[in-house]
mmCIF file of C-alpha atoms in Angstrom:
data_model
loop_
_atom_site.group_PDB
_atom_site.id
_atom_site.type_symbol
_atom_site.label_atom_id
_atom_site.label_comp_id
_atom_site.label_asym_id
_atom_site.label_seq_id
_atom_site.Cartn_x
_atom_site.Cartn_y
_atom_site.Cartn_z
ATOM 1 C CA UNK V 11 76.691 -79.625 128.640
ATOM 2 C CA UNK V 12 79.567 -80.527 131.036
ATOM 3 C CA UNK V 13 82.963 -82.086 129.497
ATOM 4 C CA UNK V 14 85.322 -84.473 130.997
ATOM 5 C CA UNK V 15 88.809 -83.079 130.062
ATOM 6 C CA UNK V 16 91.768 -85.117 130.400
ATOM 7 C CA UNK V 17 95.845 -83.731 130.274
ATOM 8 C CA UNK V 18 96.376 -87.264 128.890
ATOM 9 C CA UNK V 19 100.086 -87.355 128.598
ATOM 10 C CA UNK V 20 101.282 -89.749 131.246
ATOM 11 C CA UNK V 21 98.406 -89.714 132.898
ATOM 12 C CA UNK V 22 97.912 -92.666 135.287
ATOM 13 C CA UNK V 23 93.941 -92.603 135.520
ATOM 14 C CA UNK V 24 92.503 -92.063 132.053
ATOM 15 C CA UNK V 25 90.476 -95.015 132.211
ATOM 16 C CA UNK V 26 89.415 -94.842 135.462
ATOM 17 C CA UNK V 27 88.173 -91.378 134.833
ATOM 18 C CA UNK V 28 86.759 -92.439 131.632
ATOM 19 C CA UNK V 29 84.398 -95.197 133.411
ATOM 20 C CA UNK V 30 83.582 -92.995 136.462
ATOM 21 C CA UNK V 31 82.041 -90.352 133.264
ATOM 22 C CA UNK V 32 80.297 -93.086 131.238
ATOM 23 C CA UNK V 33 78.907 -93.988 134.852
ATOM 24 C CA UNK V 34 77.928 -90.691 135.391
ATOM 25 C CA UNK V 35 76.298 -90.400 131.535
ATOM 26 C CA UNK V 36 79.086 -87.532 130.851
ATOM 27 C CA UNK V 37 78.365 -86.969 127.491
ATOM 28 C CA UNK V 38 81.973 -85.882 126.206
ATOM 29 C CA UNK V 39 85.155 -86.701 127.007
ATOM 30 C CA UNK V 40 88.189 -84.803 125.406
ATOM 31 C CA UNK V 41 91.440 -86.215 125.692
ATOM 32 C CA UNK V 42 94.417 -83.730 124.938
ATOM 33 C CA UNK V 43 98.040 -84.819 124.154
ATOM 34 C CA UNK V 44 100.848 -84.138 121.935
ATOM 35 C CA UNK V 45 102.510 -86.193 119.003
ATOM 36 C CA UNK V 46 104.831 -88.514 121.261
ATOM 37 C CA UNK V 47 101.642 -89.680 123.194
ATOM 38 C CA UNK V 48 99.104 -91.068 120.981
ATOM 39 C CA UNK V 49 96.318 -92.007 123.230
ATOM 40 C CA UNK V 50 93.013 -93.272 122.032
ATOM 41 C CA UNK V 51 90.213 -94.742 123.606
ATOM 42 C CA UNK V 52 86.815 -95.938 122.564
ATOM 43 C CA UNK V 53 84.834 -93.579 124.704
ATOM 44 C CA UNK V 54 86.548 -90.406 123.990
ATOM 45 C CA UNK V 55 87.812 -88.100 121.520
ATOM 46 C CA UNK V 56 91.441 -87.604 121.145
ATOM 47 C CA UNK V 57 93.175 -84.001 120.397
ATOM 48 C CA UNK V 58 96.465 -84.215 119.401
ATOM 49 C CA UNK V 59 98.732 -80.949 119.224
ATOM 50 C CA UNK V 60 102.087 -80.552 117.865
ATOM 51 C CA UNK V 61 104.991 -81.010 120.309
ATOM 52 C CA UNK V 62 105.854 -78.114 122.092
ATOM 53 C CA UNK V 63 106.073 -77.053 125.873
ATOM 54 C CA UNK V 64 102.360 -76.620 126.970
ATOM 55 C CA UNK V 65 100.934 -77.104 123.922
ATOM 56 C CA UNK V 66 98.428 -79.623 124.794
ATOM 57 C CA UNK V 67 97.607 -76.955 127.929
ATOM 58 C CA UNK V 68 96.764 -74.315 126.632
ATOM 59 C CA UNK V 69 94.561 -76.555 123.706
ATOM 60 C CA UNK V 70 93.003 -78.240 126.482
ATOM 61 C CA UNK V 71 92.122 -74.211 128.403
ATOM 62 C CA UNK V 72 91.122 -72.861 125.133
ATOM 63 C CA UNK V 73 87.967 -75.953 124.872
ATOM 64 C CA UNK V 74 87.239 -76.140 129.118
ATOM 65 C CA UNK V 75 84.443 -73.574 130.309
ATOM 66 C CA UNK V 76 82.494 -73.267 133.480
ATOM 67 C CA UNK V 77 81.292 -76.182 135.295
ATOM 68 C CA UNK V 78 83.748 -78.653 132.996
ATOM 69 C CA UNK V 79 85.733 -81.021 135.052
ATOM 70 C CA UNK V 80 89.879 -81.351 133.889
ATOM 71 C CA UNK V 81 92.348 -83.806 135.021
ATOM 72 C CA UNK V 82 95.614 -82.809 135.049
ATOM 73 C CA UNK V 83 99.212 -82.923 137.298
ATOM 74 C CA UNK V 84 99.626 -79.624 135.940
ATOM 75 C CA UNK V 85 99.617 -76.918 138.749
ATOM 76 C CA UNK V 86 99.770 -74.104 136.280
ATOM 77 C CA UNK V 87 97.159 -75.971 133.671
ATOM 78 C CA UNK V 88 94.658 -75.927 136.998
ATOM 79 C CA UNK V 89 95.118 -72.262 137.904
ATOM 80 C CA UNK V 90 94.536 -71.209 134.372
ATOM 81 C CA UNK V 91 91.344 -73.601 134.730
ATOM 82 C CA UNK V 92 90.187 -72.793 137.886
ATOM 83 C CA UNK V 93 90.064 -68.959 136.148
ATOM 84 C CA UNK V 94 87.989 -70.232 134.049
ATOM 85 C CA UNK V 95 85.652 -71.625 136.762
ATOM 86 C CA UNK V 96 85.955 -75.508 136.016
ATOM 87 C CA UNK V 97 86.329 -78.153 138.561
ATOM 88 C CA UNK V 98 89.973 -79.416 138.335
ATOM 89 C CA UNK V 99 91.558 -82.851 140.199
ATOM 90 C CA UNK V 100 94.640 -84.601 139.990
ATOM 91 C CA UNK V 101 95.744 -88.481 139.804
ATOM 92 C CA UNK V 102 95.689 -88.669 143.538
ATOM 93 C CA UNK V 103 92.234 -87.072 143.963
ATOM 94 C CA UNK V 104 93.161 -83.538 144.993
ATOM 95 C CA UNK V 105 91.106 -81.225 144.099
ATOM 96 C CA UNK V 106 92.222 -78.231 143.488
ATOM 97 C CA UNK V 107 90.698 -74.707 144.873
ATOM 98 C CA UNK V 108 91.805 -71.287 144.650
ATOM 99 C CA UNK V 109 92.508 -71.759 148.470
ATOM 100 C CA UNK V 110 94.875 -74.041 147.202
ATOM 101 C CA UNK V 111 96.832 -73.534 144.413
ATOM 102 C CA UNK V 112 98.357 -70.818 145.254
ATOM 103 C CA UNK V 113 100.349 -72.756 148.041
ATOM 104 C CA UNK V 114 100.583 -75.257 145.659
ATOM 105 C CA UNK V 115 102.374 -73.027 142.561
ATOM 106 C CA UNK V 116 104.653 -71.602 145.066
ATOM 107 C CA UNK V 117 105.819 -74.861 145.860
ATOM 108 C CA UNK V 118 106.636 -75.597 142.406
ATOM 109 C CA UNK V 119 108.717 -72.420 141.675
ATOM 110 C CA UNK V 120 110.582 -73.334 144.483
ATOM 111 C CA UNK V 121 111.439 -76.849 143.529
ATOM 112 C CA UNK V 122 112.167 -75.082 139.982
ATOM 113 C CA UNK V 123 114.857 -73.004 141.583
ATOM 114 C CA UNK V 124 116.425 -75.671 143.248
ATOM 115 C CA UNK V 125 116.855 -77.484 140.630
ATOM 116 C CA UNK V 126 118.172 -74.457 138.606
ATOM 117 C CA UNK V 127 120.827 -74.246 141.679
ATOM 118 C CA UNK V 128 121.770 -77.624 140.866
ATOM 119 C CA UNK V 129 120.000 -79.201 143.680
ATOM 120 C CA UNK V 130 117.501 -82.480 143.427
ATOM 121 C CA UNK V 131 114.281 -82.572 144.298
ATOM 122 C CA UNK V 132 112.404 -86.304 144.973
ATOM 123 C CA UNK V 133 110.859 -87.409 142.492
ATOM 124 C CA UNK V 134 107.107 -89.336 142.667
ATOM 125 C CA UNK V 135 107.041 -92.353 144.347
ATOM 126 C CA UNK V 136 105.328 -95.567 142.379
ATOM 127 C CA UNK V 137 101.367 -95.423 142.069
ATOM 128 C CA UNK V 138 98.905 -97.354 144.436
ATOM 129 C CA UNK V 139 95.797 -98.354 144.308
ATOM 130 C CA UNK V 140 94.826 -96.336 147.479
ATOM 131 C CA UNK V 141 95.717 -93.259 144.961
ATOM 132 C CA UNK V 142 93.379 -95.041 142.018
ATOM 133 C CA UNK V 143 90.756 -94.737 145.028
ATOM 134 C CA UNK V 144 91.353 -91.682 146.204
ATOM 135 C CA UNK V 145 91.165 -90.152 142.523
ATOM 136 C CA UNK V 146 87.758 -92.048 141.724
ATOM 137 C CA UNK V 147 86.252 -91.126 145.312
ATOM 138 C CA UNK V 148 87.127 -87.304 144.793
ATOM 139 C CA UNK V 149 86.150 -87.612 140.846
ATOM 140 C CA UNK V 150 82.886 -89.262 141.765
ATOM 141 C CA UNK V 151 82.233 -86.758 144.041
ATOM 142 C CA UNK V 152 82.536 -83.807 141.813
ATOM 143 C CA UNK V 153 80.358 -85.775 139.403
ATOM 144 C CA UNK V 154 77.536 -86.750 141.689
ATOM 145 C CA UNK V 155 77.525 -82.905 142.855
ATOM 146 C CA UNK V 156 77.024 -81.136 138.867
#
C-alpha cells in the first residue's frame, strides 16, 4: 500500500496534496511535524516529534518505503528518500531524481558556506498559484503513474 508523506512544517501545499490523494483513493496520508507546528487535518494522520533539528526527517524516513510518495523542501530529507526508492516532490512540483539532487545538495552546501562567511543568500520569493499548479500537475502525475 502506497503512503502520501508530507514534511508538514511550513509547508505551503498540504491541502492541495491532501485532495490530489483522496482523488487518487491514497489510502494513507502521514503528516510529520514537530511541537511548534501542530498541524491536523481531517484526512490524515498527524506525527508529531519533539523539537529538534531534523527530527521530524528522519521520523518521516524511518515510516517511507518503496514506491511511497514524500513532500518535502528538504534536499537532504529527499536524498535520504530517494535511497530508499520513494517518489519525492517539492512545493513547486520538482521532482526530484538521483540525476538531480546531487546538483541540487551541492547547491545548498554552497549557500551554507556563504552564509557561514557572512554573506546573504536570497531568500524565496512569495508563492503563486502557477507554483500551486505546477506542484498538483507534477503530484498528479506521479499518482496517475503508481
Amino acid at each position: 500500500m502506497m503512503k502520501l508523506l508530507i514534511d508538514a512544517d511550513a509547508c505551503p501545499v498540504t491541502d492541495i496534496a491532501l485532495d490530489c490523494a483522496r482523488q487518487h483513493n491514497v489510502e494513507e496520508c502521514i503528516l510529520l511535524c514537530d511541537t511548534s507546528h501542530m498541524i491536523e487535518r481531517e484526512n490524515a494522520r498527524t506525527i508529531v516529534v519533539s523539537k529538534g533539528a531534523d527530527s521530524a526527517d528522519f521520523a518521516l524516513v524511518n515510516l517511507v518505503k518503496a514506491g511511497d510518495v514524500v513532500v518535502t523542501q528538504d534536499y537532504g530529507l529527499a536524498a535520504m528518500c530517494l535511497a530508499k526508492k520513494a517518489n519525492v516532490l517539492n512545493q513547486n512540483g520538482l521532482i526530484f531524481t538521483e540525476f538531480n539532487i546531487g546538483s541540487l545538495l551541492e547547491q545548498r552546501h554552497f549557500a551554507k558556506k556563504v552564509r557561514m562567511a557572512g554573506g546573504r543568500t536570497k531568500g524565496p520569493s512569495k508563492r503563486t498559484k502557477e507554483q500551486d499548479e505546477a506542484f498538483l500537475k507534477s503530484l498528479w502525475r506521479i499518482l496517475e503513474d503508481r
